Amino acid sequence: MASSRLNILYILEILREESDSDHILSMAEIRKKLFLYYGVNLDRRTVTSAINDLIDFGIDISTFTDNGLGYYLIDRDFEKSETYLLMDAIFSLAYIDRDQCTELLRKIGKSQSKYQRSVDKYISQTDFYRTKRTSNKEVFLNIEIINEAIEENRQIEFTYLTYGPDKKLVPKRKRPYKLNAYRILADNKKYYLLGTTPGFTNILSFRIDFIKDIKILDENRDSFREDELNRLIEKASHAFFGKPSFIKIRFDKDILTYVIDQFGTDIKLREDGDYYLGEFMAPEKGIEYWALQFLPYVEVLEPVSLRESVIESVKENLYGI
């Protein structure tokens, strides 16, 4: 009986690994692979019966009756296009270290046949070995512990890292950070932990790939209104958090898509010759950082204090201009 159940699993694995709509297996090929891979010699009737059992169980398999050629597995966890989308997304995330990225790509790739998974096209690219990918292997553990702390309403403690002159991650300060953890946020291809220092209400953000030696504390975290947190996240810019201010900018029409991508469709727009005037709410620090990135195309009009801060930053540039 156990052998019969194993035979079904062997056949399913062969179909999962070696068949798709472009690689249909004949009955003879399935029987040959069963013997080659598992040392099992099954007759046609037994193989057909096992495939029918899989179909009865709800696994979608195309048969000779359907296609006139043989057998292949239709039922996949992801469509091929979905697999490529997930792989592209994971490949682009520099906060996942090289080994963990490879493992994730291979796991997702296994949802397709060996002919369609295309993992090697990612790990053979020069970009895969670029030095900007994180060296911190604790990212997934960090996420797991942070989520546990959030669910249990507990405070956390961790070492926060920064790059030193030798281009290695080192502790930013000697004593660990203590935090009320509230949310994990993805922003601009980075993962951030949002929280407050116990006894304070200002939301702070920490790169999760810069967190090390994290642990959950016995103390309960301070309460924070969920709707207030959501409001701050919605108005945040480049992971800068704070009280949203009224912002007014003038920008080149050519960057309209970038502006809407950053600030959403709630932004109020008005044409001004070759430019648009935009009005929205956001933290000033994040807008200053963003405006400096788009310096030739964006002018901050209001608030005046933010406009002056941008002007001062331009004056203090390292080019001495």
PDB file of C-alpha atoms in Angstrom:
ATOM      1  CA  MET A   1       0.000   0.000   0.000  1.00  0.00           C
ATOM      2  CA  ALA A   2       2.802   2.397   0.953  1.00  0.00           C
ATOM      3  CA  SER A   3       4.563   1.571  -2.326  1.00  0.00           C
ATOM      4  CA  SER A   4       1.400   2.400  -4.276  1.00  0.00           C
ATOM      5  CA  ARG A   5       1.141   5.814  -2.603  1.00  0.00           C
ATOM      6  CA  LEU A   6       4.803   6.497  -3.345  1.00  0.00           C
ATOM      7  CA  ASN A   7       4.287   5.636  -7.007  1.00  0.00           C
ATOM      8  CA  ILE A   8       1.599   8.324  -7.263  1.00  0.00           C
ATOM      9  CA  LEU A   9       3.964  10.869  -5.706  1.00  0.00           C
ATOM     10  CA  TYR A  10       6.759   9.820  -8.063  1.00  0.00           C
ATOM     11  CA  ILE A  11       4.521  10.385 -11.081  1.00  0.00           C
ATOM     12  CA  LEU A  12       3.333  13.753  -9.761  1.00  0.00           C
ATOM     13  CA  GLU A  13       6.936  14.869  -9.213  1.00  0.00           C
ATOM     14  CA  ILE A  14       7.922  13.842 -12.751  1.00  0.00           C
ATOM     15  CA  LEU A  15       4.975  15.752 -14.201  1.00  0.00           C
ATOM     16  CA  ARG A  16       5.728  18.789 -12.024  1.00  0.00           C
ATOM     17  CA  GLU A  17       9.432  18.831 -12.853  1.00  0.00           C
ATOM     18  CA  GLU A  18       9.543  17.742 -16.483  1.00  0.00           C
ATOM     19  CA  SER A  19       6.253  18.559 -18.171  1.00  0.00           C
ATOM     20  CA  ASP A  20       4.431  21.640 -19.402  1.00  0.00           C
ATOM     21  CA  SER A  21       2.374  22.553 -22.471  1.00  0.00           C
ATOM     22  CA  ASP A  22       5.567  22.738 -24.567  1.00  0.00           C
ATOM     23  CA  HIS A  23       7.048  19.526 -23.124  1.00  0.00           C
ATOM     24  CA  ILE A  24       4.361  16.844 -23.153  1.00  0.00           C
ATOM     25  CA  LEU A  25       5.426  13.423 -21.853  1.00  0.00           C
ATOM     26  CA  SER A  26       4.352  10.218 -23.555  1.00  0.00           C
ATOM     27  CA  MET A  27       3.414   7.172 -21.495  1.00  0.00           C
ATOM     28  CA  ALA A  28       6.709   5.552 -22.493  1.00  0.00           C
ATOM     29  CA  GLU A  29       8.680   8.604 -21.302  1.00  0.00           C
ATOM     30  CA  ILE A  30       6.908   8.638 -17.930  1.00  0.00           C
ATOM     31  CA  ARG A  31       7.610   4.927 -17.402  1.00  0.00           C
ATOM     32  CA  LYS A  32      11.247   5.392 -18.444  1.00  0.00           C
ATOM     33  CA  LYS A  33      11.733   8.296 -15.999  1.00  0.00           C
ATOM     34  CA  LEU A  34      10.083   6.327 -13.178  1.00  0.00           C
ATOM     35  CA  PHE A  35      12.660   3.587 -13.616  1.00  0.00           C
ATOM     36  CA  LEU A  36      15.574   5.986 -14.191  1.00  0.00           C
ATOM     37  CA  TYR A  37      14.878   8.260 -11.199  1.00  0.00           C
ATOM     38  CA  TYR A  38      13.218   5.942  -8.699  1.00  0.00           C
ATOM     39  CA  GLY A  39      14.007   2.390  -9.845  1.00  0.00           C
ATOM     40  CA  VAL A  40      10.288   1.679 -10.258  1.00  0.00           C
ATOM     41  CA  ASN A  41       9.023  -0.447 -13.158  1.00  0.00           C
ATOM     42  CA  LEU A  42       5.286   0.163 -13.684  1.00  0.00           C
ATOM     43  CA  ASP A  43       3.053  -1.023 -16.498  1.00  0.00           C
ATOM     44  CA  ARG A  44       0.882   1.332 -18.530  1.00  0.00           C
ATOM     45  CA  ARG A  45      -2.292   0.419 -16.646  1.00  0.00           C
ATOM     46  CA  THR A  46      -0.758   1.278 -13.250  1.00  0.00           C
ATOM     47  CA  VAL A  47       0.574   4.624 -14.486  1.00  0.00           C
ATOM     48  CA  THR A  48      -2.785   5.506 -16.055  1.00  0.00           C
ATOM     49  CA  SER A  49      -4.590   4.572 -12.835  1.00  0.00           C
ATOM     50  CA  ALA A  50      -2.225   6.745 -10.764  1.00  0.00           C
ATOM     51  CA  ILE A  51      -2.729   9.734 -13.081  1.00  0.00           C
ATOM     52  CA  ASN A  52      -6.509   9.280 -12.868  1.00  0.00           C
ATOM     53  CA  ASP A  53      -6.247   9.205  -9.054  1.00  0.00           C
ATOM     54  CA  LEU A  54      -4.346  12.505  -9.156  1.00  0.00           C
ATOM     55  CA  ILE A  55      -7.026  14.015 -11.398  1.00  0.00           C
ATOM     56  CA  ASP A  56      -9.777  12.732  -9.077  1.00  0.00           C
ATOM     57  CA  PHE A  57      -7.928  14.387  -6.190  1.00  0.00           C
ATOM     58  CA  GLY A  58      -8.258  17.725  -8.007  1.00  0.00           C
ATOM     59  CA  ILE A  59      -4.860  18.073  -9.689  1.00  0.00           C
ATOM     60  CA  ASP A  60      -5.246  19.469 -13.199  1.00  0.00           C
ATOM     61  CA  ILE A  61      -3.420  17.203 -15.660  1.00  0.00           C
ATOM     62  CA  SER A  62      -3.807  17.242 -19.427  1.00  0.00           C
ATOM     63  CA  THR A  63      -4.015  13.670 -20.776  1.00  0.00           C
ATOM     64  CA  PHE A  64      -3.664  11.949 -24.145  1.00  0.00           C
ATOM     65  CA  THR A  65      -7.446  12.163 -24.489  1.00  0.00           C
ATOM     66  CA  ASP A  66      -7.239  15.964 -24.156  1.00  0.00           C
ATOM     67  CA  ASN A  67      -4.270  16.754 -26.382  1.00  0.00           C
ATOM     68  CA  GLY A  68      -3.557  13.634 -28.461  1.00  0.00           C
ATOM     69  CA  LEU A  69       0.142  13.635 -27.483  1.00  0.00           C
ATOM     70  CA  GLY A  70       0.571  12.581 -23.868  1.00  0.00           C
ATOM     71  CA  TYR A  71       0.559  14.061 -20.358  1.00  0.00           C
ATOM     72  CA  TYR A  72       1.540  17.334 -18.713  1.00  0.00           C
ATOM     73  CA  LEU A  73       0.778  19.155 -15.497  1.00  0.00           C
ATOM     74  CA  ILE A  74      -1.508  22.174 -15.859  1.00  0.00           C
ATOM     75  CA  ASP A  75      -1.999  22.780 -12.138  1.00  0.00           C
ATOM     76  CA  ARG A  76       0.738  25.159 -10.915  1.00  0.00           C
ATOM     77  CA  ASP A  77       0.965  27.341  -7.804  1.00  0.00           C
ATOM     78  CA  PHE A  78       1.701  30.323 -10.054  1.00  0.00           C
ATOM     79  CA  GLU A  79       1.222  31.127 -13.725  1.00  0.00           C
ATOM     80  CA  LYS A  80       4.492  31.465 -15.638  1.00  0.00           C
ATOM     81  CA  SER A  81       4.028  35.250 -15.893  1.00  0.00           C
ATOM     82  CA  GLU A  82       3.350  35.450 -12.136  1.00  0.00           C
ATOM     83  CA  THR A  83       6.571  33.533 -11.466  1.00  0.00           C
ATOM     84  CA  TYR A  84       8.600  35.958 -13.587  1.00  0.00           C
ATOM     85  CA  LEU A  85       6.967  38.920 -11.832  1.00  0.00           C
ATOM     86  CA  LEU A  86       7.837  37.527  -8.385  1.00  0.00           C
ATOM     87  CA  MET A  87      11.393  36.689  -9.455  1.00  0.00           C
ATOM     88  CA  ASP A  88      11.936  40.171 -10.901  1.00  0.00           C
ATOM     89  CA  ALA A  89      10.634  41.735  -7.685  1.00  0.00           C
ATOM     90  CA  ILE A  90      12.887  39.635  -5.435  1.00  0.00           C
ATOM     91  CA  PHE A  91      15.919  40.156  -7.679  1.00  0.00           C
ATOM     92  CA  SER A  92      15.509  43.938  -7.457  1.00  0.00           C
ATOM     93  CA  LEU A  93      15.486  44.012  -3.632  1.00  0.00           C
ATOM     94  CA  ALA A  94      19.020  44.831  -2.505  1.00  0.00           C
ATOM     95  CA  TYR A  95      18.136  44.255   1.166  1.00  0.00           C
ATOM     96  CA  ILE A  96      18.047  40.479   0.544  1.00  0.00           C
ATOM     97  CA  ASP A  97      21.551  39.027   0.629  1.00  0.00           C
ATOM     98  CA  ARG A  98      22.870  36.983  -2.309  1.00  0.00           C
ATOM     99  CA  ASP A  99      22.463  33.499  -0.787  1.00  0.00           C
ATOM    100  CA  GLN A 100      18.929  34.152   0.469  1.00  0.00           C
ATOM    101  CA  CYS A 101      17.981  35.707  -2.865  1.00  0.00           C
ATOM    102  CA  THR A 102      19.229  32.613  -4.714  1.00  0.00           C
ATOM    103  CA  GLU A 103      17.256  30.339  -2.391  1.00  0.00           C
ATOM    104  CA  LEU A 104      14.050  32.346  -2.864  1.00  0.00           C
ATOM    105  CA  LEU A 105      14.448  32.409  -6.643  1.00  0.00           C
ATOM    106  CA  ARG A 106      14.918  28.642  -6.721  1.00  0.00           C
ATOM    107  CA  LYS A 107      11.860  28.062  -4.481  1.00  0.00           C
ATOM    108  CA  ILE A 108       9.645  30.186  -6.709  1.00  0.00           C
ATOM    109  CA  GLY A 109      11.161  28.633  -9.814  1.00  0.00           C
ATOM    110  CA  LYS A 110      10.135  25.177  -8.602  1.00  0.00           C
ATOM    111  CA  SER A 111       6.498  26.132  -9.198  1.00  0.00           C
ATOM    112  CA  GLN A 112       7.300  25.697 -12.919  1.00  0.00           C
ATOM    113  CA  SER A 113       8.796  22.874 -14.929  1.00  0.00           C
ATOM    114  CA  LYS A 114      12.580  22.795 -15.234  1.00  0.00           C
ATOM    115  CA  TYR A 115      12.215  24.222 -18.741  1.00  0.00           C
ATOM    116  CA  GLN A 116      10.353  27.355 -17.630  1.00  0.00           C
ATOM    117  CA  ARG A 117      11.826  28.394 -14.294  1.00  0.00           C
ATOM    118  CA  SER A 118      14.696  30.541 -15.714  1.00  0.00           C
ATOM    119  CA  VAL A 119      16.459  30.974 -12.351  1.00  0.00           C
ATOM    120  CA  ASP A 120      19.901  30.915 -13.955  1.00  0.00           C
ATOM    121  CA  LYS A 121      19.167  34.037 -15.985  1.00  0.00           C
ATOM    122  CA  TYR A 122      19.022  35.949 -12.696  1.00  0.00           C
ATOM    123  CA  ILE A 123      21.974  34.505 -10.802  1.00  0.00           C
ATOM    124  CA  SER A 124      24.224  34.719 -13.869  1.00  0.00           C
ATOM    125  CA  GLN A 125      23.615  38.459 -14.296  1.00  0.00           C
ATOM    126  CA  THR A 126      26.367  40.871 -13.304  1.00  0.00           C
ATOM    127  CA  ASP A 127      23.829  42.820 -11.231  1.00  0.00           C
ATOM    128  CA  PHE A 128      23.349  39.792  -8.990  1.00  0.00           C
ATOM    129  CA  TYR A 129      26.920  40.082  -7.741  1.00  0.00           C
ATOM    130  CA  ARG A 130      26.994  43.844  -7.351  1.00  0.00           C
ATOM    131  CA  THR A 131      28.285  45.036  -4.008  1.00  0.00           C
ATOM    132  CA  LYS A 132      25.160  47.111  -3.242  1.00  0.00           C
ATOM    133  CA  ARG A 133      23.378  43.916  -2.151  1.00  0.00           C
ATOM    134  CA  THR A 134      23.272  43.715   1.652  1.00  0.00           C
ATOM    135  CA  SER A 135      25.747  41.615   3.633  1.00  0.00           C
ATOM    136  CA  ASN A 136      23.338  41.319   6.584  1.00  0.00           C
ATOM    137  CA  LYS A 137      21.951  37.772   6.684  1.00  0.00           C
ATOM    138  CA  GLU A 138      19.503  38.509   9.523  1.00  0.00           C
ATOM    139  CA  VAL A 139      16.828  40.248   7.424  1.00  0.00           C
ATOM    140  CA  PHE A 140      14.308  37.389   7.406  1.00  0.00           C
ATOM    141  CA  LEU A 141      14.898  36.661  11.091  1.00  0.00           C
ATOM    142  CA  ASN A 142      14.420  40.372  11.831  1.00  0.00           C
ATOM    143  CA  ILE A 143      11.079  40.411  10.013  1.00  0.00           C
ATOM    144  CA  GLU A 144       9.914  37.304  11.882  1.00  0.00           C
ATOM    145  CA  ILE A 145      10.846  38.708  15.306  1.00  0.00           C
ATOM    146  CA  ILE A 146       9.396  42.159  14.569  1.00  0.00           C
ATOM    147  CA  ASN A 147       6.072  40.656  13.481  1.00  0.00           C
ATOM    148  CA  GLU A 148       6.003  38.537  16.635  1.00  0.00           C
ATOM    149  CA  ALA A 149       6.643  41.625  18.795  1.00  0.00           C
ATOM    150  CA  ILE A 150       3.889  43.563  16.995  1.00  0.00           C
ATOM    151  CA  GLU A 151       1.398  40.721  17.495  1.00  0.00           C
ATOM    152  CA  GLU A 152       2.290  40.447  21.199  1.00  0.00           C
ATOM    153  CA  ASN A 153       2.336  44.244  21.780  1.00  0.00           C
ATOM    154  CA  ARG A 154       5.868  44.103  23.175  1.00  0.00           C
ATOM    155  CA  GLN A 155       8.875  46.386  22.906  1.00  0.00           C
ATOM    156  CA  ILE A 156      12.034  45.351  21.074  1.00  0.00           C
ATOM    157  CA  GLU A 157      15.738  46.066  21.407  1.00  0.00           C
ATOM    158  CA  PHE A 158      18.335  45.924  18.642  1.00  0.00           C
ATOM    159  CA  THR A 159      21.683  47.118  17.364  1.00  0.00           C
ATOM    160  CA  TYR A 160      21.423  49.531  14.447  1.00  0.00           C
ATOM    161  CA  LEU A 161      24.166  49.480  11.828  1.00  0.00           C
ATOM    162  CA  THR A 162      25.724  52.046   9.544  1.00  0.00           C
ATOM    163  CA  TYR A 163      28.553  51.913   7.006  1.00  0.00           C
ATOM    164  CA  GLY A 164      32.060  52.753   8.201  1.00  0.00           C
ATOM    165  CA  PRO A 165      35.008  54.050   6.117  1.00  0.00           C
ATOM    166  CA  ASP A 166      36.010  50.452   5.387  1.00  0.00           C
ATOM    167  CA  LYS A 167      32.596  49.945   3.692  1.00  0.00           C
ATOM    168  CA  LYS A 168      31.542  47.404   6.323  1.00  0.00           C
ATOM    169  CA  LEU A 169      28.424  47.606   8.483  1.00  0.00           C
ATOM    170  CA  VAL A 170      29.243  48.650  12.055  1.00  0.00           C
ATOM    171  CA  PRO A 171      27.057  49.613  15.073  1.00  0.00           C
ATOM    172  CA  LYS A 172      25.851  53.219  14.847  1.00  0.00           C
ATOM    173  CA  ARG A 173      26.200  53.601  18.624  1.00  0.00           C
ATOM    174  CA  LYS A 174      27.352  51.486  21.559  1.00  0.00           C
ATOM    175  CA  ARG A 175      24.054  51.109  23.387  1.00  0.00           C
ATOM    176  CA  PRO A 176      21.173  49.271  21.676  1.00  0.00           C
ATOM    177  CA  TYR A 177      18.019  50.973  20.457  1.00  0.00           C
ATOM    178  CA  LYS A 178      14.783  50.367  22.359  1.00  0.00           C
ATOM    179  CA  LEU A 179      11.577  50.726  20.376  1.00  0.00           C
ATOM    180  CA  ASN A 180       7.814  50.327  20.350  1.00  0.00           C
ATOM    181  CA  ALA A 181       7.432  48.444  17.043  1.00  0.00           C
ATOM    182  CA  TYR A 182       4.223  49.246  15.141  1.00  0.00           C
ATOM    183  CA  ARG A 183       4.584  48.451  11.465  1.00  0.00           C
ATOM    184  CA  ILE A 184       6.842  47.128   8.712  1.00  0.00           C
ATOM    185  CA  LEU A 185       6.750  49.318   5.614  1.00  0.00           C
ATOM    186  CA  ALA A 186       8.116  48.796   2.098  1.00  0.00           C
ATOM    187  CA  ASP A 187       9.195  52.065   0.468  1.00  0.00           C
ATOM    188  CA  ASN A 188      11.393  52.682  -2.580  1.00  0.00           C
ATOM    189  CA  LYS A 189      12.659  49.047  -2.640  1.00  0.00           C
ATOM    190  CA  LYS A 190      13.645  49.202   1.036  1.00  0.00           C
ATOM    191  CA  TYR A 191      12.071  47.618   4.119  1.00  0.00           C
ATOM    192  CA  TYR A 192      11.570  49.849   7.153  1.00  0.00           C
ATOM    193  CA  LEU A 193      10.550  49.269  10.762  1.00  0.00           C
ATOM    194  CA  LEU A 194       8.293  52.027  12.099  1.00  0.00           C
ATOM    195  CA  GLY A 195       8.054  52.732  15.799  1.00  0.00           C
ATOM    196  CA  THR A 196       8.526  55.167  18.662  1.00  0.00           C
ATOM    197  CA  THR A 197      11.029  55.472  21.472  1.00  0.00           C
ATOM    198  CA  PRO A 198       9.260  54.486  24.741  1.00  0.00           C
ATOM    199  CA  GLY A 199       7.735  57.604  26.302  1.00  0.00           C
ATOM    200  CA  PHE A 200       7.772  59.604  23.046  1.00  0.00           C
ATOM    201  CA  THR A 201       5.321  59.903  20.143  1.00  0.00           C
ATOM    202  CA  ASN A 202       7.509  60.841  17.156  1.00  0.00           C
ATOM    203  CA  ILE A 203       7.490  58.043  14.573  1.00  0.00           C
ATOM    204  CA  LEU A 204      10.987  56.804  13.704  1.00  0.00           C
ATOM    205  CA  SER A 205      12.014  54.615  10.779  1.00  0.00           C
ATOM    206  CA  PHE A 206      14.836  52.051  10.689  1.00  0.00           C
ATOM    207  CA  ARG A 207      16.115  50.079   7.695  1.00  0.00           C
ATOM    208  CA  ILE A 208      15.443  46.421   8.508  1.00  0.00           C
ATOM    209  CA  ASP A 209      18.581  45.308   6.666  1.00  0.00           C
ATOM    210  CA  PHE A 210      20.593  47.534   9.056  1.00  0.00           C
ATOM    211  CA  ILE A 211      19.134  45.882  12.172  1.00  0.00           C
ATOM    212  CA  LYS A 212      21.101  43.213  14.046  1.00  0.00           C
ATOM    213  CA  ASP A 213      20.837  41.258  17.323  1.00  0.00           C
ATOM    214  CA  ILE A 214      17.134  41.999  17.705  1.00  0.00           C
ATOM    215  CA  LYS A 215      15.221  40.651  20.704  1.00  0.00           C
ATOM    216  CA  ILE A 216      11.738  40.969  22.180  1.00  0.00           C
ATOM    217  CA  LEU A 217      11.527  42.588  25.627  1.00  0.00           C
ATOM    218  CA  ASP A 218       9.133  41.846  28.484  1.00  0.00           C
ATOM    219  CA  GLU A 219       7.777  45.414  28.534  1.00  0.00           C
ATOM    220  CA  ASN A 220       4.510  46.125  26.737  1.00  0.00           C
ATOM    221  CA  ARG A 221       4.780  48.668  23.947  1.00  0.00           C
ATOM    222  CA  ASP A 222       3.161  52.105  24.247  1.00  0.00           C
ATOM    223  CA  SER A 223      -0.204  52.428  22.537  1.00  0.00           C
ATOM    224  CA  PHE A 224      -0.465  54.351  19.273  1.00  0.00           C
ATOM    225  CA  ARG A 225      -3.651  55.089  17.355  1.00  0.00           C
ATOM    226  CA  GLU A 226      -3.901  52.933  14.242  1.00  0.00           C
ATOM    227  CA  ASP A 227      -5.647  55.640  12.217  1.00  0.00           C
ATOM    228  CA  GLU A 228      -2.948  58.165  13.134  1.00  0.00           C
ATOM    229  CA  LEU A 229      -0.222  55.729  12.058  1.00  0.00           C
ATOM    230  CA  ASN A 230      -1.996  55.089   8.753  1.00  0.00           C
ATOM    231  CA  ARG A 231      -2.290  58.848   8.164  1.00  0.00           C
ATOM    232  CA  LEU A 232       1.426  59.376   8.774  1.00  0.00           C
ATOM    233  CA  ILE A 233       2.347  56.489   6.459  1.00  0.00           C
ATOM    234  CA  GLU A 234       0.066  57.789   3.713  1.00  0.00           C
ATOM    235  CA  LYS A 235       1.701  61.227   3.847  1.00  0.00           C
ATOM    236  CA  ALA A 236       5.286  59.975   4.297  1.00  0.00           C
ATOM    237  CA  SER A 237       7.922  60.654   1.653  1.00  0.00           C
ATOM    238  CA  HIS A 238      11.104  58.583   1.216  1.00  0.00           C
ATOM    239  CA  ALA A 239      10.515  57.034   4.664  1.00  0.00           C
ATOM    240  CA  PHE A 240      10.598  60.472   6.340  1.00  0.00           C
ATOM    241  CA  PHE A 241       7.848  60.690   8.911  1.00  0.00           C
ATOM    242  CA  GLY A 242       6.407  63.622  10.786  1.00  0.00           C
ATOM    243  CA  LYS A 243       3.499  66.001  10.898  1.00  0.00           C
ATOM    244  CA  PRO A 244       2.288  66.610   7.322  1.00  0.00           C
ATOM    245  CA  SER A 245       2.533  70.214   6.111  1.00  0.00           C
ATOM    246  CA  PHE A 246       0.854  71.966   3.206  1.00  0.00           C
ATOM    247  CA  ILE A 247       3.267  71.734   0.255  1.00  0.00           C
ATOM    248  CA  LYS A 248       3.130  73.724  -2.966  1.00  0.00           C
ATOM    249  CA  ILE A 249       5.553  73.042  -5.813  1.00  0.00           C
ATOM    250  CA  ARG A 250       6.066  74.068  -9.438  1.00  0.00           C
ATOM    251  CA  PHE A 251       7.443  71.328 -11.666  1.00  0.00           C
ATOM    252  CA  ASP A 252       8.241  70.534 -15.277  1.00  0.00           C
ATOM    253  CA  LYS A 253       5.413  68.772 -17.111  1.00  0.00           C
ATOM    254  CA  ASP A 254       7.839  66.032 -18.194  1.00  0.00           C
ATOM    255  CA  ILE A 255       8.026  64.634 -14.641  1.00  0.00           C
ATOM    256  CA  LEU A 256       4.265  64.488 -13.980  1.00  0.00           C
ATOM    257  CA  THR A 257       4.354  60.685 -13.831  1.00  0.00           C
ATOM    258  CA  TYR A 258       7.121  60.736 -11.203  1.00  0.00           C
ATOM    259  CA  VAL A 259       5.211  63.289  -9.120  1.00  0.00           C
ATOM    260  CA  ILE A 260       2.001  61.244  -9.140  1.00  0.00           C
ATOM    261  CA  ASP A 261       3.956  58.044  -8.428  1.00  0.00           C
ATOM    262  CA  GLN A 262       5.449  59.717  -5.347  1.00  0.00           C
ATOM    263  CA  PHE A 263       2.494  61.696  -3.983  1.00  0.00           C
ATOM    264  CA  GLY A 264      -0.557  59.876  -5.347  1.00  0.00           C
ATOM    265  CA  THR A 265      -3.599  61.001  -7.274  1.00  0.00           C
ATOM    266  CA  ASP A 266      -4.880  63.176  -4.407  1.00  0.00           C
ATOM    267  CA  ILE A 267      -2.418  65.904  -5.411  1.00  0.00           C
ATOM    268  CA  LYS A 268      -4.143  69.055  -6.710  1.00  0.00           C
ATOM    269  CA  LEU A 269      -2.782  70.084 -10.115  1.00  0.00           C
ATOM    270  CA  ARG A 270      -3.019  73.331 -12.066  1.00  0.00           C
ATOM    271  CA  GLU A 271      -1.291  74.234 -15.332  1.00  0.00           C
ATOM    272  CA  ASP A 272       1.180  77.132 -15.249  1.00  0.00           C
ATOM    273  CA  GLY A 273       2.594  77.574 -18.753  1.00  0.00           C
ATOM    274  CA  ASP A 274       5.196  74.839 -19.320  1.00  0.00           C
ATOM    275  CA  TYR A 275       4.813  73.740 -15.716  1.00  0.00           C
ATOM    276  CA  TYR A 276       2.296  72.346 -13.280  1.00  0.00           C
ATOM    277  CA  LEU A 277       1.540  73.714  -9.842  1.00  0.00           C
ATOM    278  CA  GLY A 278       1.010  70.922  -7.326  1.00  0.00           C
ATOM    279  CA  GLU A 279      -0.503  71.091  -3.838  1.00  0.00           C
ATOM    280  CA  PHE A 280      -0.543  68.262  -1.288  1.00  0.00           C
ATOM    281  CA  MET A 281       0.231  67.323   2.322  1.00  0.00           C
ATOM    282  CA  ALA A 282       3.542  65.672   3.292  1.00  0.00           C
ATOM    283  CA  PRO A 283       6.388  65.860   5.868  1.00  0.00           C
ATOM    284  CA  GLU A 284       8.762  68.721   4.991  1.00  0.00           C
ATOM    285  CA  LYS A 285      11.991  66.733   5.454  1.00  0.00           C
ATOM    286  CA  GLY A 286      10.957  64.118   2.910  1.00  0.00           C
ATOM    287  CA  ILE A 287       9.986  66.811   0.398  1.00  0.00           C
ATOM    288  CA  GLU A 288      13.343  68.549   0.780  1.00  0.00           C
ATOM    289  CA  TYR A 289      15.149  65.279   0.041  1.00  0.00           C
ATOM    290  CA  TRP A 290      12.889  64.587  -2.951  1.00  0.00           C
ATOM    291  CA  ALA A 291      13.104  68.131  -4.349  1.00  0.00           C
ATOM    292  CA  LEU A 292      16.919  68.056  -4.278  1.00  0.00           C
ATOM    293  CA  GLN A 293      16.856  64.849  -6.331  1.00  0.00           C
ATOM    294  CA  PHE A 294      14.734  66.586  -8.994  1.00  0.00           C
ATOM    295  CA  LEU A 295      16.460  69.962  -8.643  1.00  0.00           C
ATOM    296  CA  PRO A 296      16.448  70.984 -12.352  1.00  0.00           C
ATOM    297  CA  TYR A 297      12.729  70.193 -12.661  1.00  0.00           C
ATOM    298  CA  VAL A 298      11.126  71.160  -9.322  1.00  0.00           C
ATOM    299  CA  GLU A 299      10.750  74.426  -7.413  1.00  0.00           C
ATOM    300  CA  VAL A 300       9.372  74.407  -3.866  1.00  0.00           C
ATOM    301  CA  LEU A 301       7.046  77.395  -3.393  1.00  0.00           C
ATOM    302  CA  GLU A 302       5.505  76.766   0.023  1.00  0.00           C
ATOM    303  CA  PRO A 303       6.056  76.647   2.901  1.00  0.00           C
ATOM    304  CA  VAL A 304       8.625  79.442   2.764  1.00  0.00           C
ATOM    305  CA  SER A 305      10.747  77.768   5.464  1.00  0.00           C
ATOM    306  CA  LEU A 306      11.072  74.632   3.314  1.00  0.00           C
ATOM    307  CA  ARG A 307      11.889  76.700   0.224  1.00  0.00           C
ATOM    308  CA  GLU A 308      14.666  78.475   2.148  1.00  0.00           C
ATOM    309  CA  SER A 309      15.990  75.153   3.454  1.00  0.00           C
ATOM    310  CA  VAL A 310      16.255  73.806  -0.108  1.00  0.00           C
ATOM    311  CA  ILE A 311      18.043  77.006  -1.209  1.00  0.00           C
ATOM    312  CA  GLU A 312      20.522  76.666   1.678  1.00  0.00           C
ATOM    313  CA  SER A 313      21.186  73.025   0.756  1.00  0.00           C
ATOM    314  CA  VAL A 314      21.922  74.074  -2.824  1.00  0.00           C
ATOM    315  CA  LYS A 315      24.273  76.831  -1.642  1.00  0.00           C
ATOM    316  CA  GLU A 316      26.168  74.404   0.592  1.00  0.00           C
ATOM    317  CA  ASN A 317      26.787  71.832  -2.159  1.00  0.00           C
ATOM    318  CA  LEU A 318      30.256  70.301  -2.335  1.00  0.00           C
ATOM    319  CA  TYR A 319      30.898  71.649  -5.831  1.00  0.00           C
ATOM    320  CA  GLY A 320      31.325  75.164  -4.424  1.00  0.00           C
ATOM    321  CA  ILE A 321      28.947  76.635  -6.990  1.00  0.00           C
TER     322      ILE A 321
END
